[in-house]
PDB file of C-alpha atoms and ligand atoms in Angstrom:
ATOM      1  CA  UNK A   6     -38.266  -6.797  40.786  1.00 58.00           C
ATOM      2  CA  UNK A   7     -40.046  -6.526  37.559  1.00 75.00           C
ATOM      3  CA  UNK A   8     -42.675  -8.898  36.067  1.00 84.00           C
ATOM      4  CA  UNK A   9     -41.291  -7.639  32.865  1.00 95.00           C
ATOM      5  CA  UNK A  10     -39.502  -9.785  31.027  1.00 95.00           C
ATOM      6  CA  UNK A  11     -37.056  -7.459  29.336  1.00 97.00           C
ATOM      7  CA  UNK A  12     -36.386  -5.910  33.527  1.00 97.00           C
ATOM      8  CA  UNK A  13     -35.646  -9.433  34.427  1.00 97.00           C
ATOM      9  CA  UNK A  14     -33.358  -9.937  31.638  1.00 97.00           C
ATOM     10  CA  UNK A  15     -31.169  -6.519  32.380  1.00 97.00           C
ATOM     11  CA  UNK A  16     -30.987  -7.606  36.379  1.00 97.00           C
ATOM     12  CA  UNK A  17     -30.257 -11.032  35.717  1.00 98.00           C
ATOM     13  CA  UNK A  18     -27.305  -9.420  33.258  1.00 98.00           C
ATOM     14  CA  UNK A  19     -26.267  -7.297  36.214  1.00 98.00           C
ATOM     15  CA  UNK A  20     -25.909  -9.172  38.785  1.00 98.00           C
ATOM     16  CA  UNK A  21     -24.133 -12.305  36.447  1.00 98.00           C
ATOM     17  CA  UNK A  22     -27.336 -14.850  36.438  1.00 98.00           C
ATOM     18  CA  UNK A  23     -26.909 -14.615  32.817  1.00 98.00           C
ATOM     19  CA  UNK A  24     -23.931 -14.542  31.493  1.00 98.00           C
ATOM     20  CA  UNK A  25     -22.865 -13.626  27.751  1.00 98.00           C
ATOM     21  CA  UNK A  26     -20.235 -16.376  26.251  1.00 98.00           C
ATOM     22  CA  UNK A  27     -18.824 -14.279  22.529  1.00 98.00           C
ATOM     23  CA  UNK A  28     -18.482 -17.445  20.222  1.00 99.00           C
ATOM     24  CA  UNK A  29     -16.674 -15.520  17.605  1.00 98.00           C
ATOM     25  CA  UNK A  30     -13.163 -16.246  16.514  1.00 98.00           C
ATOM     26  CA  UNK A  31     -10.198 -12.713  16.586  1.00 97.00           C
ATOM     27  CA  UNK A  32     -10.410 -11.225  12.700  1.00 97.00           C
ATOM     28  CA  UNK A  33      -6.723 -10.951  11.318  1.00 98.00           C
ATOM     29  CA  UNK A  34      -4.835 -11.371   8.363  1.00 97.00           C
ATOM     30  CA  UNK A  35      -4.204 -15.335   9.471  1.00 96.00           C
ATOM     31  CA  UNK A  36      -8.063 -15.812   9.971  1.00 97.00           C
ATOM     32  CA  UNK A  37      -8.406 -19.298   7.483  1.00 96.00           C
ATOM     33  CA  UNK A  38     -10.427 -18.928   4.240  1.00 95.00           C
ATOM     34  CA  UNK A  39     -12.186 -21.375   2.572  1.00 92.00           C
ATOM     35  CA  UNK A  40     -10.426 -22.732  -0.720  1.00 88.00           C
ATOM     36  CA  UNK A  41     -12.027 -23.511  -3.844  1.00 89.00           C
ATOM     37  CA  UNK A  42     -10.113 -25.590  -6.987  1.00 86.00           C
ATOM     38  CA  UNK A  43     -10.166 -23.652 -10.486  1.00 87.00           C
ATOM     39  CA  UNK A  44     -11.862 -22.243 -12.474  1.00 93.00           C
ATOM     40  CA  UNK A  45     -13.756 -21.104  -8.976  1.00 95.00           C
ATOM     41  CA  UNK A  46     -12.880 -17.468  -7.779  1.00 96.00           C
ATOM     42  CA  UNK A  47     -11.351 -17.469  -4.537  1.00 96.00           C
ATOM     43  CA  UNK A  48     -12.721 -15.535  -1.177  1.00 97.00           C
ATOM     44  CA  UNK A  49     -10.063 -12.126  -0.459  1.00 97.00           C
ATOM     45  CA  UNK A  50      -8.519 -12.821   3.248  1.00 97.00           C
ATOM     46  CA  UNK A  51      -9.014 -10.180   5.528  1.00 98.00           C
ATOM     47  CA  UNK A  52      -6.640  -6.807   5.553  1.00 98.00           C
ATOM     48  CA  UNK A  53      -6.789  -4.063   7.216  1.00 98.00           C
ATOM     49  CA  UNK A  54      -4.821  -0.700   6.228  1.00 98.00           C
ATOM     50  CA  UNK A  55      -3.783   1.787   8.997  1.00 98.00           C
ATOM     51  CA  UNK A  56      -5.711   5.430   7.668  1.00 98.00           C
ATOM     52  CA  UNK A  57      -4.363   7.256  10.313  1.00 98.00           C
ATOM     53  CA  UNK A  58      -3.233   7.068  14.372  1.00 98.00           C
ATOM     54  CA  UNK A  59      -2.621  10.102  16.307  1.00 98.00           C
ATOM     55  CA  UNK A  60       0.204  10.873  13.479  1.00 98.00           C
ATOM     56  CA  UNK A  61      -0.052  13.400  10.510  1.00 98.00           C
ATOM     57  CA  UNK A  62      -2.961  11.731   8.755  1.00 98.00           C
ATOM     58  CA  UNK A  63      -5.237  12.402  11.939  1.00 98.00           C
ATOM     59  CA  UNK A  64      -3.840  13.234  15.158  1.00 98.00           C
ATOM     60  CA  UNK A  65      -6.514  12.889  17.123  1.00 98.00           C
ATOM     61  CA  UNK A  66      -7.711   9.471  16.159  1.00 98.00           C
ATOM     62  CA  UNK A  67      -7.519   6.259  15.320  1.00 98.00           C
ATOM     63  CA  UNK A  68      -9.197   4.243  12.745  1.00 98.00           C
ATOM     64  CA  UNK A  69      -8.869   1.450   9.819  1.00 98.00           C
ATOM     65  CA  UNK A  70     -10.205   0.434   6.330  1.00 98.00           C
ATOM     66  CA  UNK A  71     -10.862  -3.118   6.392  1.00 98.00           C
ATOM     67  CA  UNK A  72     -11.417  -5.791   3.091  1.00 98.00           C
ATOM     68  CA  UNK A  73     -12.071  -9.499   3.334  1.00 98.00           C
ATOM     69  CA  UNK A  74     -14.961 -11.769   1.769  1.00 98.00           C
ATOM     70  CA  UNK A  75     -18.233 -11.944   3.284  1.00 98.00           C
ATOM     71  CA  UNK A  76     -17.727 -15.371   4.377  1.00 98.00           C
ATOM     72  CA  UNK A  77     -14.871 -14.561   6.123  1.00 98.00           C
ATOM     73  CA  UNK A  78     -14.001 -16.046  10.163  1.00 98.00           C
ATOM     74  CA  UNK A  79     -16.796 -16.343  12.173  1.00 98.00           C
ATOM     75  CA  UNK A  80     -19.547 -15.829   9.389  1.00 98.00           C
ATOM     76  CA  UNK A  81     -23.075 -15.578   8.758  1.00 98.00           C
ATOM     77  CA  UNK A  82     -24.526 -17.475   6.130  1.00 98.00           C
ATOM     78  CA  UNK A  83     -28.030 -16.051   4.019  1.00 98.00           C
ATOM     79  CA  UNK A  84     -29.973 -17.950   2.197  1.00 98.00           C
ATOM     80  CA  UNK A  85     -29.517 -16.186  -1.169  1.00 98.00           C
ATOM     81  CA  UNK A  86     -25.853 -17.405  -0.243  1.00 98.00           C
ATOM     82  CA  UNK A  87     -26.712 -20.280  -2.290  1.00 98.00           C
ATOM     83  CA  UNK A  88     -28.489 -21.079  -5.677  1.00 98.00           C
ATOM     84  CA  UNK A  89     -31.064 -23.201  -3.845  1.00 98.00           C
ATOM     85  CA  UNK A  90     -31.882 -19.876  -1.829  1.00 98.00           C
ATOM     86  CA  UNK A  91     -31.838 -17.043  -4.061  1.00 98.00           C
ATOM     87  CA  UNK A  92     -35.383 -16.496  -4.368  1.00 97.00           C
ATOM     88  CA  UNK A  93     -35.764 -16.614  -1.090  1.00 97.00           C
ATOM     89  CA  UNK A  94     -38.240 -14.211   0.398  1.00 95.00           C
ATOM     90  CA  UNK A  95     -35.934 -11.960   3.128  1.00 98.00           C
ATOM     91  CA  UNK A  96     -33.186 -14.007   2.145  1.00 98.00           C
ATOM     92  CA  UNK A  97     -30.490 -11.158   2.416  1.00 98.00           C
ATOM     93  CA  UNK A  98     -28.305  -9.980   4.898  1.00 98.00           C
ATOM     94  CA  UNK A  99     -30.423  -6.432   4.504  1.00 98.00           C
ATOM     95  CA  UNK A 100     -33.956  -8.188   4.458  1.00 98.00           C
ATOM     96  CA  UNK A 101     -33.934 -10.983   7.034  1.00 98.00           C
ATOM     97  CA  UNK A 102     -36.516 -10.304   9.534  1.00 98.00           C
ATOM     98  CA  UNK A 103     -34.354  -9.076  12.837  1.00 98.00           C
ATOM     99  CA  UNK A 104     -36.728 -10.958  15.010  1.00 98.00           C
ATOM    100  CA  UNK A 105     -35.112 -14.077  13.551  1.00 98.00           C
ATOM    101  CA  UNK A 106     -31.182 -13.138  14.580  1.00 98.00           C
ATOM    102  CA  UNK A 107     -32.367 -14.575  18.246  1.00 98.00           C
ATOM    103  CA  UNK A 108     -32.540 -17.499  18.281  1.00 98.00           C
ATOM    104  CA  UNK A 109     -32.123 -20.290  20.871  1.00 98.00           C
ATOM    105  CA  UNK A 110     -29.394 -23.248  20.426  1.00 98.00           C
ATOM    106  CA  UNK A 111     -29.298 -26.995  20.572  1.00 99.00           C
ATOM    107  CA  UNK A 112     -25.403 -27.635  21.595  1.00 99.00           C
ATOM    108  CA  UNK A 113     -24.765 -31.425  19.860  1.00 98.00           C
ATOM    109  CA  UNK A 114     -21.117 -32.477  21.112  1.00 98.00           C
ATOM    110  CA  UNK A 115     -18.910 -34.622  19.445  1.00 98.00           C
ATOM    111  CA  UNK A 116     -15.691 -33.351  20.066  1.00 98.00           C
ATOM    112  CA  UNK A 117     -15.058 -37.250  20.991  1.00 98.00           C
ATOM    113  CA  UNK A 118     -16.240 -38.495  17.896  1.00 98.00           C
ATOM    114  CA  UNK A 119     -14.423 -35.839  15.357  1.00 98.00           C
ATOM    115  CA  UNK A 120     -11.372 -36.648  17.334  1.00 97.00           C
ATOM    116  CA  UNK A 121     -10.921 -39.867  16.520  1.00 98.00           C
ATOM    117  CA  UNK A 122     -12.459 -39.205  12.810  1.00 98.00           C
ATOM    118  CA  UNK A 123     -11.496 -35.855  11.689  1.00 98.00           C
ATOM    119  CA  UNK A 124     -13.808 -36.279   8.642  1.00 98.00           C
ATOM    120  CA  UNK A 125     -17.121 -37.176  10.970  1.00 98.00           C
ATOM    121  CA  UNK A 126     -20.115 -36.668   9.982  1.00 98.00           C
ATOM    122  CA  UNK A 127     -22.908 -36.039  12.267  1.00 98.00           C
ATOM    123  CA  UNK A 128     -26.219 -38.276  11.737  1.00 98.00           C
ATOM    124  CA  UNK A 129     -30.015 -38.408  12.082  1.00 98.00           C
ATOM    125  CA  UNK A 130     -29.316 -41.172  14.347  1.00 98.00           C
ATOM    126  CA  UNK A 131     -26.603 -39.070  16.224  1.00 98.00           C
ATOM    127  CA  UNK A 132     -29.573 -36.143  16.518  1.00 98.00           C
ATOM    128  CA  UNK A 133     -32.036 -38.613  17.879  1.00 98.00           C
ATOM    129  CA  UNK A 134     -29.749 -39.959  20.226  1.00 98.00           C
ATOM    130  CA  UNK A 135     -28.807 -36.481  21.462  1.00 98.00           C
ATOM    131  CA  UNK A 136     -32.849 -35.913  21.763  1.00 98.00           C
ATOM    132  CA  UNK A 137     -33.540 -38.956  23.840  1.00 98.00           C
ATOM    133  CA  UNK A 138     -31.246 -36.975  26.788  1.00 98.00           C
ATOM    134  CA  UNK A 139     -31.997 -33.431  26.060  1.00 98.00           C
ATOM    135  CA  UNK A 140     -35.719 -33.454  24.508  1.00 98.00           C
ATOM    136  CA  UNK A 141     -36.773 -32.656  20.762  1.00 98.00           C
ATOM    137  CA  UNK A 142     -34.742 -29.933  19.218  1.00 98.00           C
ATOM    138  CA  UNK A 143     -37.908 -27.165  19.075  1.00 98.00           C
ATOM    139  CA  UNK A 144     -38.770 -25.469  16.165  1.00 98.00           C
ATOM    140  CA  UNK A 145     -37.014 -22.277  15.072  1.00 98.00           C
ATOM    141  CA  UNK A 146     -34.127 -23.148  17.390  1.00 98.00           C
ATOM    142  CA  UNK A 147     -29.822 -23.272  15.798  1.00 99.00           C
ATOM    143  CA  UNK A 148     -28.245 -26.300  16.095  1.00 99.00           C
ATOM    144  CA  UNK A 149     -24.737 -26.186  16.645  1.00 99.00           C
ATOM    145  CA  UNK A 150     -22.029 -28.778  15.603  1.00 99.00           C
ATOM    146  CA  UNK A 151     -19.421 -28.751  18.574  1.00 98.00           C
ATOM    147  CA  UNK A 152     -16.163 -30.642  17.329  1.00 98.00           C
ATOM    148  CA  UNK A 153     -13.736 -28.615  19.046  1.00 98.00           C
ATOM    149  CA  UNK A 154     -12.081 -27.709  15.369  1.00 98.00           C
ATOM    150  CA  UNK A 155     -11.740 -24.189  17.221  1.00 98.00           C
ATOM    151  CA  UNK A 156      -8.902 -25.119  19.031  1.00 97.00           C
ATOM    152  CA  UNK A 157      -7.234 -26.213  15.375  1.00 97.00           C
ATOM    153  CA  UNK A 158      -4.479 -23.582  14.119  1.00 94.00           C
ATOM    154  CA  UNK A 159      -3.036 -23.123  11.017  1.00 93.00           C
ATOM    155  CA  UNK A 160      -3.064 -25.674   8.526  1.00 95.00           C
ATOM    156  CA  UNK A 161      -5.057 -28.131  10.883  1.00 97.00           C
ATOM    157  CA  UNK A 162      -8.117 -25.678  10.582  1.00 97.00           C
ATOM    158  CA  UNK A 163      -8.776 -26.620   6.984  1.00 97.00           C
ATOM    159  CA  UNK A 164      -6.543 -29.921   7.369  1.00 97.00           C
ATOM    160  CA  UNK A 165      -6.448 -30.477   3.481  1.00 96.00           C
ATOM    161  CA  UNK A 166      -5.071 -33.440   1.967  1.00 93.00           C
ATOM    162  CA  UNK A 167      -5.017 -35.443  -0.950  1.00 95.00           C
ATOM    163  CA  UNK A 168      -8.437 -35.602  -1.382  1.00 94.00           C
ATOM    164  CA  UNK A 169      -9.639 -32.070  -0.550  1.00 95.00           C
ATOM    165  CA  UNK A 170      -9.886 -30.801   3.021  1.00 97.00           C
ATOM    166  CA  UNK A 171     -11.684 -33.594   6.019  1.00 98.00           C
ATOM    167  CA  UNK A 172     -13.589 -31.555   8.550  1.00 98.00           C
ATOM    168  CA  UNK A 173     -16.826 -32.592  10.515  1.00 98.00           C
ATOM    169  CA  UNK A 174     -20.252 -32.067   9.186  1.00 98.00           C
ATOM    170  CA  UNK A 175     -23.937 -33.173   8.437  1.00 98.00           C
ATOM    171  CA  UNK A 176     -24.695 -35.782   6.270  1.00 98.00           C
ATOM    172  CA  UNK A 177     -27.596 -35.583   3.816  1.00 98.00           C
ATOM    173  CA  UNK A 178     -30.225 -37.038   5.953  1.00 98.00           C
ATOM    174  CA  UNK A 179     -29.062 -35.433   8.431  1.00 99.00           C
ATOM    175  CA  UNK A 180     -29.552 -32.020   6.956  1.00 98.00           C
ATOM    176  CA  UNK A 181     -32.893 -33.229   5.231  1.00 98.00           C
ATOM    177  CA  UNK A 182     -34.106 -34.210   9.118  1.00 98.00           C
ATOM    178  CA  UNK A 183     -33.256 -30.843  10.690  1.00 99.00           C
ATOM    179  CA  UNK A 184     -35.008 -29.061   8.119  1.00 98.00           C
ATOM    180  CA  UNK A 185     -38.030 -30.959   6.775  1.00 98.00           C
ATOM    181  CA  UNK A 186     -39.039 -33.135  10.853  1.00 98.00           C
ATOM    182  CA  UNK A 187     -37.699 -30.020  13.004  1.00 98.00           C
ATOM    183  CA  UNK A 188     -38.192 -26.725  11.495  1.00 98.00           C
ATOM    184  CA  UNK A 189     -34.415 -25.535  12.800  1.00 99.00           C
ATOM    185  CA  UNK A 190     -33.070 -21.871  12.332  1.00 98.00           C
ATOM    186  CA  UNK A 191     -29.899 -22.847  11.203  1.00 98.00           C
ATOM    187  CA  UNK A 192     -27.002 -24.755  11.548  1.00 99.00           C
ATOM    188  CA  UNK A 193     -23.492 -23.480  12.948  1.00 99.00           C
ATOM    189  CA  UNK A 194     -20.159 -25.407  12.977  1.00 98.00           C
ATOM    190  CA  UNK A 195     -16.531 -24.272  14.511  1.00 98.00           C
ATOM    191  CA  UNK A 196     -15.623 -25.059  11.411  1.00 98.00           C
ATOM    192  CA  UNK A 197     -14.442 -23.000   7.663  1.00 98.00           C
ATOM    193  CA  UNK A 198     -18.167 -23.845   6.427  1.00 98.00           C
ATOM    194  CA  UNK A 199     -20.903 -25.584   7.669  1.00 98.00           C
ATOM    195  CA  UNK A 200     -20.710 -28.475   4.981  1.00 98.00           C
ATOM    196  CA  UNK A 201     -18.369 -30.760   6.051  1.00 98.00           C
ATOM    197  CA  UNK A 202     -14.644 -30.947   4.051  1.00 97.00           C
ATOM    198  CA  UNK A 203     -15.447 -33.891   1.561  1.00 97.00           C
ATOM    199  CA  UNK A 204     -19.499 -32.370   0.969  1.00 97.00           C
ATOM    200  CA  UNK A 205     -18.225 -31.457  -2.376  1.00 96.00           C
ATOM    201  CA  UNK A 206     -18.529 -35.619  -3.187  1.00 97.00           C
ATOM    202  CA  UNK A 207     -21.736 -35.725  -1.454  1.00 98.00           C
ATOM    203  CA  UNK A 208     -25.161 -36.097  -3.081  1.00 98.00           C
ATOM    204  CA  UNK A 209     -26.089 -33.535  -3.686  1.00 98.00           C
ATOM    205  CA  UNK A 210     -23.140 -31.616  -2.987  1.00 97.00           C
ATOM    206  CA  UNK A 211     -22.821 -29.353  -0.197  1.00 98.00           C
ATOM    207  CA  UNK A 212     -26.166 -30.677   1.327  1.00 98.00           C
ATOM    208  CA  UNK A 213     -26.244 -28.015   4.561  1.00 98.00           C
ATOM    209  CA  UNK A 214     -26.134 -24.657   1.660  1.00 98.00           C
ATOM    210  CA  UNK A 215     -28.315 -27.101  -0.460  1.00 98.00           C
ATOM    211  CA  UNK A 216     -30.896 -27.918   2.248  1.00 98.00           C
ATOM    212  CA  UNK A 217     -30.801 -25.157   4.455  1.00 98.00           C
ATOM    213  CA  UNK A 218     -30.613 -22.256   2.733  1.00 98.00           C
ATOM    214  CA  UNK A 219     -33.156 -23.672  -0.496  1.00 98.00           C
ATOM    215  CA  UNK A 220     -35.332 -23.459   2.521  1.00 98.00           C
ATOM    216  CA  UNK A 221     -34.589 -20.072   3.625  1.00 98.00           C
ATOM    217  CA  UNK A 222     -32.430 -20.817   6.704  1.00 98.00           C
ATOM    218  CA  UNK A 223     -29.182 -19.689   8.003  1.00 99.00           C
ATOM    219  CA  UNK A 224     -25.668 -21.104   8.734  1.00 99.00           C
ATOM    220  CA  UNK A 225     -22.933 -19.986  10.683  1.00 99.00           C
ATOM    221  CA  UNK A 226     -19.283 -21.045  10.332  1.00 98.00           C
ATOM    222  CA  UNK A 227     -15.853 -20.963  12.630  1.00 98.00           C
ATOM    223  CA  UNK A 228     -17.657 -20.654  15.505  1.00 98.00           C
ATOM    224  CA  UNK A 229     -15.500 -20.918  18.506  1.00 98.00           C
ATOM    225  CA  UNK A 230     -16.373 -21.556  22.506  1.00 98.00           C
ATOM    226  CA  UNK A 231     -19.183 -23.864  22.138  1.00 98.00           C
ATOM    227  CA  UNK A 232     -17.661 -25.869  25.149  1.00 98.00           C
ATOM    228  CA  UNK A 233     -19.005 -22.774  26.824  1.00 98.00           C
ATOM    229  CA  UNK A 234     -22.162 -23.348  25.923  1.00 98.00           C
ATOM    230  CA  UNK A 235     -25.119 -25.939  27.934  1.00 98.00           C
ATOM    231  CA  UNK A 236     -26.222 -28.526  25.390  1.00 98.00           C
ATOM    232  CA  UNK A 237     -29.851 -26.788  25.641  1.00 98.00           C
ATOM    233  CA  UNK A 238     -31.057 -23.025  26.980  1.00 98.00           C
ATOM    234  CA  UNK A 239     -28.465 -20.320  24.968  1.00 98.00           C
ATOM    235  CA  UNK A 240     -29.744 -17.639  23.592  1.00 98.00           C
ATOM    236  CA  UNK A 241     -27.871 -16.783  20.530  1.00 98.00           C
ATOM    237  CA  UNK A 242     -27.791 -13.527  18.905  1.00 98.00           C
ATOM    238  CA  UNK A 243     -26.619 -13.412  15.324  1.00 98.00           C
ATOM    239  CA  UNK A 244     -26.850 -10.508  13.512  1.00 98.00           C
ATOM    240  CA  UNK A 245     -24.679 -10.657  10.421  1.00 98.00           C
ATOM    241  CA  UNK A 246     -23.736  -6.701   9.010  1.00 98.00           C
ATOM    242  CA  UNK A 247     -27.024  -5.162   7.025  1.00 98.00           C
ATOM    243  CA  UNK A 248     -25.042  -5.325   3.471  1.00 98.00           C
ATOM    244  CA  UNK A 249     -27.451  -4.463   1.070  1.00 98.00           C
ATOM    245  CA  UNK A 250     -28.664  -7.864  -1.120  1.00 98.00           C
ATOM    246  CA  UNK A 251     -25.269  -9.387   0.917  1.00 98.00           C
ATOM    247  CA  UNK A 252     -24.981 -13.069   1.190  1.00 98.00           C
ATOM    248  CA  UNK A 253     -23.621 -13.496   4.638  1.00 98.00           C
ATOM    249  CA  UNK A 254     -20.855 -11.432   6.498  1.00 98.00           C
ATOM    250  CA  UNK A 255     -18.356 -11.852   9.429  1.00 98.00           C
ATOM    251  CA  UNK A 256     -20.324 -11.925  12.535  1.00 97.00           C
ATOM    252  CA  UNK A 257     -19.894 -11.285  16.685  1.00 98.00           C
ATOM    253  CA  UNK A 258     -21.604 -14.167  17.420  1.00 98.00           C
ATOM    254  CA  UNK A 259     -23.144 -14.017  21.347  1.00 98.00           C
ATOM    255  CA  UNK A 260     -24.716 -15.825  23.258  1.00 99.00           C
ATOM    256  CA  UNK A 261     -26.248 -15.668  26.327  1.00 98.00           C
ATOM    257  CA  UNK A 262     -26.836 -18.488  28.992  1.00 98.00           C
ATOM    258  CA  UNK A 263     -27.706 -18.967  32.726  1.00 98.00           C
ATOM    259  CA  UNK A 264     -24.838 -18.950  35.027  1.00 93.00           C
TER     260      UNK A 264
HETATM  261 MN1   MN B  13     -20.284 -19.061   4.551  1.00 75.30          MN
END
């Protein structure tokens, strides 16, 4: 075999040593978007519109037009997604370096935990705890919420109630400490955003857009499979569609790991 990396990579593909693991949620109509109170705008679902197949508007073929917000099921968040980030060198979905869409992962599970508290929220205590088994998150590296919110359907996925929607996510410290102490990529969540439900109480508000993105990282949201995943070695591969000066898009997130 090869000394080359790259040959190693392709054979170990072939013959199933590595194994790809899609952590993207199906695109439909029913795909849940994010809700915002007035006066805020709110995010188009997706819809698609038949333009023709194998009939009178093209009988040969097959093929869709397609609408939905950028943020939109499994999504790729930008830094100029938010105010903190918008003069943020590369910062689009057009401009980001590709050499940072590969990334590897740090897999943090608390399915247990968001269980029994559906509004958890995942600590700098909970990341050094995960460290002191799997080593220091390294530098440049995603680190992914698991909650197992994928397997939610329906209402359940953004599970509002009387005061605004309870989902899992970082806390402020927590975001501060993955940002400022370990130089992550990003952060990615199975669920709507990568804020958790009540963030919009927090201080500041929404401290994972704040934090992350006024520091020119990325996010990803409604990421599903991630009890696929080992809690260190994946390779993820993220590249969100190049939309010129875009702010994130829907995204076939993959990622590849050692059988
Ligand atoms: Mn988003």
């Amino acid at each position: 075999m090869s000394s080359d990396p790259l040959s190693q990579l392709i054979a170990a593909l072939a013959t199933g040593a590595v194994k790809i693991v899609d952590l993207s949620q199906p695109l439909s109509a029913q795909t849940p978007v994010i809700g915002l109170p007035p006066p805020f705008a709110p995010s188009a679902p997706f819809s698609m519109q038949t333009i023709s197949r194998y009939d009178d508007n093209g009988p040969g073929w097959y093929w869709n037009n397609i609408s939905m917000g950028e943020h939109t099921g499994t999504h790729f968040d930008a830094p100029i997604h938010w105010i903190s980030g918008r003069d943020q060198a590369h910062g689009a979905t057009d401009t980001i370096p590709p050499q940072r869409l590969a990334a590897p992962a740090c897999v943090i599970d608390a399915e247990t935990d968001c269980t029994a508290d559906p509004g958890f929220l995942l600590t700098r205590a909970h990341v050094e705890n995960w460290e002191a088994t799997h080593g220091r998150i390294p530098a440049g590296a995603w680190v992914l919420l698991r909650s197992g919110w994928s397997r939610r359907v329906g209402d359940a996925f953004i599970n509002a109630g009387p005061t605004g929607p309870v989902s899992p996510g970082p806390d402020v410290a927590c975001v501060r400490f993955l940002v400022e102490e370990r130089d992550v990529a990003g952060f990615g969540t199975e669920t709507v955003g990568t804020d958790a439900g009540q963030a919009f109480t927090f201080e500041p508000a929404f401290p994972c857009h704040t934090f992350m993105h006024g520091a020119g990282r990325f996010g990803l949201a409604s990421l599903a499979n991630l009890d696929q995943l080992p809690p260190t070695g994946a390779l993820l591969i993220t590249p969100p569609l190049k939309i010129e000066g875009g702010s994130g898009s829907p995204c076939r997130v993959l990622a590849l790991i050692s059988a």
